[in-house]
Short mmCIF file of C-alpha atoms and ligand atoms in Angstrom, two decimals:
data_model
loop_
_atom_site.label_atom_id
_atom_site.label_comp_id
_atom_site.label_asym_id
_atom_site.label_seq_id
_atom_site.Cartn_x
_atom_site.Cartn_y
_atom_site.Cartn_z
CA MET A 1 -10.72 -24.40 -1.53
CA GLY A 2 -10.00 -21.15 0.35
CA SER A 3 -7.97 -18.05 -0.39
CA LEU A 4 -4.77 -17.81 -2.37
CA LEU A 5 -2.04 -15.36 -1.34
CA VAL A 6 0.75 -14.52 -3.80
CA VAL A 7 3.77 -12.61 -2.48
CA SER A 8 5.54 -10.98 -5.43
CA ALA A 9 8.75 -8.94 -5.20
CA HIS A 10 7.99 -6.80 -8.24
CA ALA A 11 4.96 -5.75 -10.25
CA GLY A 12 5.34 -8.32 -13.03
CA ASP A 13 6.54 -11.41 -11.22
CA PHE A 14 3.13 -12.77 -10.29
CA VAL A 15 1.99 -12.57 -13.90
CA TRP A 16 4.83 -14.50 -15.61
CA ARG A 17 5.11 -17.14 -12.92
CA ALA A 18 1.71 -17.66 -11.29
CA ALA A 19 -1.07 -16.07 -13.39
CA GLY A 20 -2.43 -19.51 -14.25
CA ALA A 21 -2.76 -20.56 -10.62
CA ILE A 22 -4.39 -17.24 -9.79
CA ALA A 23 -6.90 -17.48 -12.65
CA LEU A 24 -7.73 -21.08 -11.73
CA ALA A 25 -8.45 -20.00 -8.15
CA THR A 26 -10.70 -17.11 -9.10
CA SER A 27 -12.50 -19.16 -11.77
CA ARG A 28 -13.45 -21.56 -8.94
CA GLY A 29 -14.83 -18.61 -6.99
CA ASP A 30 -11.93 -18.49 -4.53
CA ARG A 31 -10.39 -15.25 -3.32
CA ALA A 32 -6.93 -14.49 -4.69
CA LYS A 33 -4.78 -11.68 -3.37
CA VAL A 34 -1.50 -10.50 -4.85
CA LEU A 35 0.84 -8.66 -2.53
CA CYS A 36 3.45 -6.75 -4.54
CA LEU A 37 6.24 -5.65 -2.25
CA THR A 38 7.52 -3.16 -4.86
CA TYR A 39 6.64 -1.83 -8.30
CA GLY A 40 9.86 -3.19 -9.79
CA GLU A 41 10.55 0.41 -10.67
CA ARG A 42 14.33 0.26 -10.74
CA GLY A 43 15.19 -3.35 -11.54
CA GLU A 44 12.49 -4.50 -13.94
CA SER A 45 11.49 -1.40 -15.87
CA ALA A 46 14.46 -0.90 -18.21
CA LYS A 47 12.29 0.14 -21.16
CA ALA A 48 10.68 2.98 -19.19
CA TRP A 49 14.10 4.22 -18.00
CA ARG A 50 15.36 4.21 -21.60
CA GLU A 51 12.33 6.35 -22.51
CA GLY A 52 13.54 8.96 -20.03
CA ARG A 53 10.70 8.69 -17.51
CA THR A 54 11.10 9.74 -13.88
CA LEU A 55 11.07 7.34 -10.95
CA GLU A 56 7.58 8.46 -9.89
CA GLU A 57 6.27 8.09 -13.43
CA ILE A 58 7.67 4.59 -13.66
CA LYS A 59 6.14 3.54 -10.34
CA GLU A 60 2.75 4.82 -11.49
CA LEU A 61 3.14 3.09 -14.86
CA ARG A 62 3.95 -0.25 -13.25
CA ARG A 63 1.13 0.17 -10.70
CA VAL A 64 -1.42 0.75 -13.46
CA GLU A 65 -0.10 -2.17 -15.55
CA ALA A 66 -0.01 -4.66 -12.68
CA SER A 67 -3.45 -3.58 -11.47
CA ALA A 68 -4.85 -4.20 -14.96
CA ALA A 69 -3.22 -7.65 -15.02
CA ALA A 70 -4.69 -8.50 -11.62
CA GLU A 71 -8.11 -7.39 -12.80
CA VAL A 72 -7.91 -9.68 -15.84
CA LEU A 73 -7.13 -12.54 -13.43
CA GLY A 74 -9.95 -11.59 -11.05
CA ALA A 75 -7.47 -11.00 -8.22
CA GLU A 76 -7.10 -8.28 -5.61
CA ILE A 77 -3.76 -6.51 -5.58
CA GLU A 78 -1.97 -4.46 -2.94
CA PHE A 79 1.36 -2.65 -3.33
CA LEU A 80 3.59 -2.04 -0.33
CA ASP A 81 5.96 0.28 -2.28
CA ALA A 82 8.94 -0.97 -0.28
CA GLY A 83 11.47 0.05 -2.96
CA ASP A 84 13.39 -2.36 -5.20
CA TYR A 85 17.00 -2.84 -6.26
CA PRO A 86 17.61 -3.30 -3.46
CA LEU A 87 14.52 -4.63 -1.69
CA LEU A 88 15.61 -4.38 1.93
CA GLU A 89 14.41 -6.81 4.58
CA THR A 90 13.08 -4.90 7.57
CA PRO A 91 11.03 -5.92 10.63
CA GLU A 92 8.43 -3.33 9.62
CA LEU A 93 7.95 -4.88 6.19
CA VAL A 94 7.75 -8.40 7.62
CA ASP A 95 5.10 -7.15 10.06
CA ARG A 96 3.06 -5.63 7.23
CA ILE A 97 3.15 -8.96 5.39
CA ALA A 98 2.19 -10.85 8.57
CA ARG A 99 -0.86 -8.62 8.92
CA VAL A 100 -1.90 -9.48 5.36
CA TYR A 101 -1.65 -13.22 6.24
CA ARG A 102 -3.90 -12.65 9.24
CA GLU A 103 -6.42 -10.75 7.09
CA VAL A 104 -6.46 -13.11 4.07
CA GLU A 105 -6.10 -16.40 6.00
CA PRO A 106 -4.72 -18.09 2.88
CA ALA A 107 -5.23 -21.77 2.18
CA VAL A 108 -2.24 -21.66 -0.20
CA VAL A 109 0.75 -19.33 -0.48
CA LEU A 110 2.83 -18.72 -3.61
CA THR A 111 6.14 -16.89 -3.66
CA HIS A 112 9.65 -16.87 -5.13
CA PRO A 113 12.25 -19.57 -4.43
CA THR A 114 14.75 -18.66 -1.73
CA GLU A 115 17.69 -18.83 -4.17
CA ASP A 116 18.30 -16.59 -7.16
CA PRO A 117 21.87 -15.55 -7.98
CA TYR A 118 20.57 -13.17 -10.65
CA ASN A 119 18.16 -11.18 -8.53
CA GLN A 120 18.60 -10.62 -4.82
CA ASP A 121 15.15 -9.03 -4.43
CA HIS A 122 13.41 -12.34 -5.20
CA PRO A 123 15.00 -14.35 -2.36
CA ALA A 124 14.53 -11.35 -0.06
CA ALA A 125 10.80 -11.33 -0.83
CA ALA A 126 10.64 -15.10 -0.26
CA ARG A 127 12.47 -14.90 3.07
CA MET A 128 10.13 -12.17 4.29
CA ALA A 129 7.06 -14.07 3.05
CA LEU A 130 8.19 -17.16 4.97
CA HIS A 131 9.17 -15.21 8.08
CA ALA A 132 5.82 -13.39 8.11
CA ARG A 133 3.95 -16.69 7.73
CA VAL A 134 5.63 -18.06 10.85
CA LEU A 135 4.93 -14.89 12.83
CA ALA A 136 1.26 -14.89 11.75
CA GLN A 137 0.98 -18.46 13.06
CA ALA A 138 2.03 -17.51 16.57
CA ALA A 139 -0.87 -17.11 19.01
CA GLY A 140 1.01 -14.33 20.77
CA TYR A 141 1.93 -12.30 17.69
CA ASP A 142 0.63 -8.77 18.07
CA ALA A 143 -1.52 -8.29 14.97
CA PRO A 144 -5.27 -8.30 14.35
CA GLY A 145 -7.00 -11.55 13.47
CA GLU A 146 -6.70 -15.18 14.43
CA PRO A 147 -3.42 -17.14 14.39
CA LEU A 148 -2.75 -18.52 10.93
CA GLY A 149 -2.98 -22.28 10.26
CA ALA A 150 -0.31 -23.97 8.16
CA PRO A 151 -0.98 -23.07 4.52
CA PRO A 152 1.32 -24.93 2.12
CA VAL A 153 3.91 -22.78 0.37
CA PHE A 154 4.72 -23.29 -3.30
CA PHE A 155 7.65 -21.59 -4.99
CA PHE A 156 6.79 -20.40 -8.48
CA GLU A 157 9.20 -20.85 -11.36
CA PRO A 158 12.13 -18.39 -11.52
CA HIS A 159 13.51 -17.07 -14.79
CA GLN A 160 16.56 -19.37 -14.74
CA PRO A 161 15.34 -22.36 -12.76
CA GLU A 162 18.51 -24.51 -12.75
CA GLN A 163 20.56 -21.72 -11.15
CA CYS A 164 17.93 -21.23 -8.46
CA GLY A 165 17.80 -24.82 -7.25
CA PHE A 166 14.30 -25.07 -8.72
CA ARG A 167 13.13 -28.63 -9.31
CA PRO A 168 9.51 -28.78 -10.46
CA ASP A 169 7.55 -31.16 -8.28
CA VAL A 170 4.10 -29.87 -9.15
CA LEU A 171 2.91 -29.32 -12.71
CA LEU A 172 -0.33 -27.36 -12.72
CA ASP A 173 -2.68 -27.68 -15.70
CA ILE A 174 -3.56 -24.10 -16.64
CA THR A 175 -5.06 -24.89 -20.06
CA PRO A 176 -8.58 -23.64 -19.22
CA VAL A 177 -7.24 -20.24 -18.11
CA PHE A 178 -4.26 -19.76 -20.38
CA ASP A 179 -6.07 -17.11 -22.44
CA ALA A 180 -6.48 -15.07 -19.25
CA LYS A 181 -2.77 -15.52 -18.45
CA ARG A 182 -1.82 -14.30 -21.91
CA LYS A 183 -4.16 -11.30 -21.57
CA ALA A 184 -2.62 -10.51 -18.17
CA MET A 185 0.87 -10.69 -19.69
CA GLU A 186 -0.22 -8.29 -22.40
CA CYS A 187 -1.15 -5.78 -19.68
CA LEU A 188 2.61 -5.39 -19.09
CA PRO A 189 4.06 -3.69 -22.19
CA ALA A 190 7.01 -2.52 -20.08
CA GLN A 191 8.22 -6.14 -20.31
CA GLN A 192 6.86 -7.10 -23.73
CA HIS A 193 9.92 -9.30 -24.39
CA MET A 194 8.54 -11.71 -21.78
CA TRP A 195 5.19 -12.47 -23.44
CA GLU A 196 6.41 -15.07 -25.93
CA TYR A 197 9.01 -16.45 -23.53
CA TYR A 198 6.39 -17.32 -20.92
CA THR A 199 3.92 -18.58 -23.52
CA ASP A 200 6.62 -20.97 -24.76
CA LEU A 201 7.46 -22.00 -21.20
CA ALA A 202 3.78 -22.79 -20.49
CA ARG A 203 3.74 -24.94 -23.64
CA ARG A 204 6.86 -26.86 -22.57
CA ARG A 205 5.54 -27.38 -19.04
CA GLY A 206 2.32 -28.58 -20.70
CA VAL A 207 4.24 -31.23 -22.66
CA GLN A 208 5.90 -32.41 -19.44
CA LEU A 209 2.54 -32.37 -17.66
CA ARG A 210 1.03 -34.68 -20.30
CA ARG A 211 4.04 -37.00 -20.08
CA ASN A 212 3.76 -37.24 -16.30
CA ALA A 213 -0.02 -37.59 -16.33
CA GLY A 214 0.23 -40.62 -18.62
CA PRO A 215 -1.92 -41.56 -21.60
CA ASN A 216 -5.03 -42.55 -19.63
CA LEU A 217 -5.96 -38.97 -18.87
CA GLY A 218 -5.94 -38.19 -22.59
CA LEU A 219 -4.75 -34.63 -22.15
CA PRO A 220 -4.70 -32.68 -25.42
CA HIS A 221 -1.54 -31.57 -27.21
CA THR A 222 -2.55 -28.01 -26.44
CA THR A 223 -2.09 -28.54 -22.68
CA MET A 224 -0.41 -25.58 -20.96
CA GLY A 225 1.29 -25.77 -17.59
CA GLU A 226 2.97 -23.91 -14.74
CA ALA A 227 5.64 -25.50 -12.57
CA TYR A 228 5.86 -25.20 -8.78
CA MET A 229 8.11 -26.52 -6.05
CA ARG A 230 6.79 -27.36 -2.60
CA LEU A 231 8.61 -26.04 0.44
CA TYR A 232 6.91 -28.21 3.06
CA PRO A 233 5.93 -31.90 2.82
CA GLN A 234 2.57 -32.76 1.34
CA VAL A 235 0.26 -34.08 4.05
CA THR A 236 -1.96 -36.95 2.95
CA GLY A 237 -3.70 -40.11 4.13
CA THR A 238 -3.05 -41.91 0.84
CA LEU A 239 -0.13 -41.95 -1.55
CA SER A 240 -1.26 -41.01 -5.01
ZN1 ZN B 1 11.08 -9.69 -10.14
#
């Protein structure tokens, strides 16, 4: 189906919210690349700060953890080390992301929703991911590679979806790869409190997936799901 590009503000975000989609892509033999704009060293590493570690130690810790999670999922990972809390939007960072689009030529892009009143880094990452996509599409944009096509963009599920204007309009069946998602989550002991939370969420999204799929598909009670929201219209020749 082509490559998958995941733009993640912090080291753990891609695991909680999109590990199923990543594992599905790589299990099909598709390339998946995770672009982590930061390590989440200041905003999403509270346990390591409480343990008295230094900033550099925490960045290295999160790099090792996220790399292990990506490996479990069969994905490539690249860190831009742009600094979090706050993640600042700069033309240089947008350009670096645009160059990754040109190199990966993704068929599908996953990133954060553009609203999150609890975490300003997430919308900042989303805005830059969207801006870079548009730049990479321009024939005259000064970066190596061919102009990008129009890969669909899906927002992955934020931690508090209702406050982020997140309305699931895609429920992805991740049952065959859920074990890999759980293993990837367990690569992130710095955020161990999230493991059960996101296992429970996958179970609830699985229940909704079965309900929306209808009885004819006969999906099992053990179905696990991930929710996504499309940014751009679906393009199709038939309504289904
Ligand atoms: Zn985050």
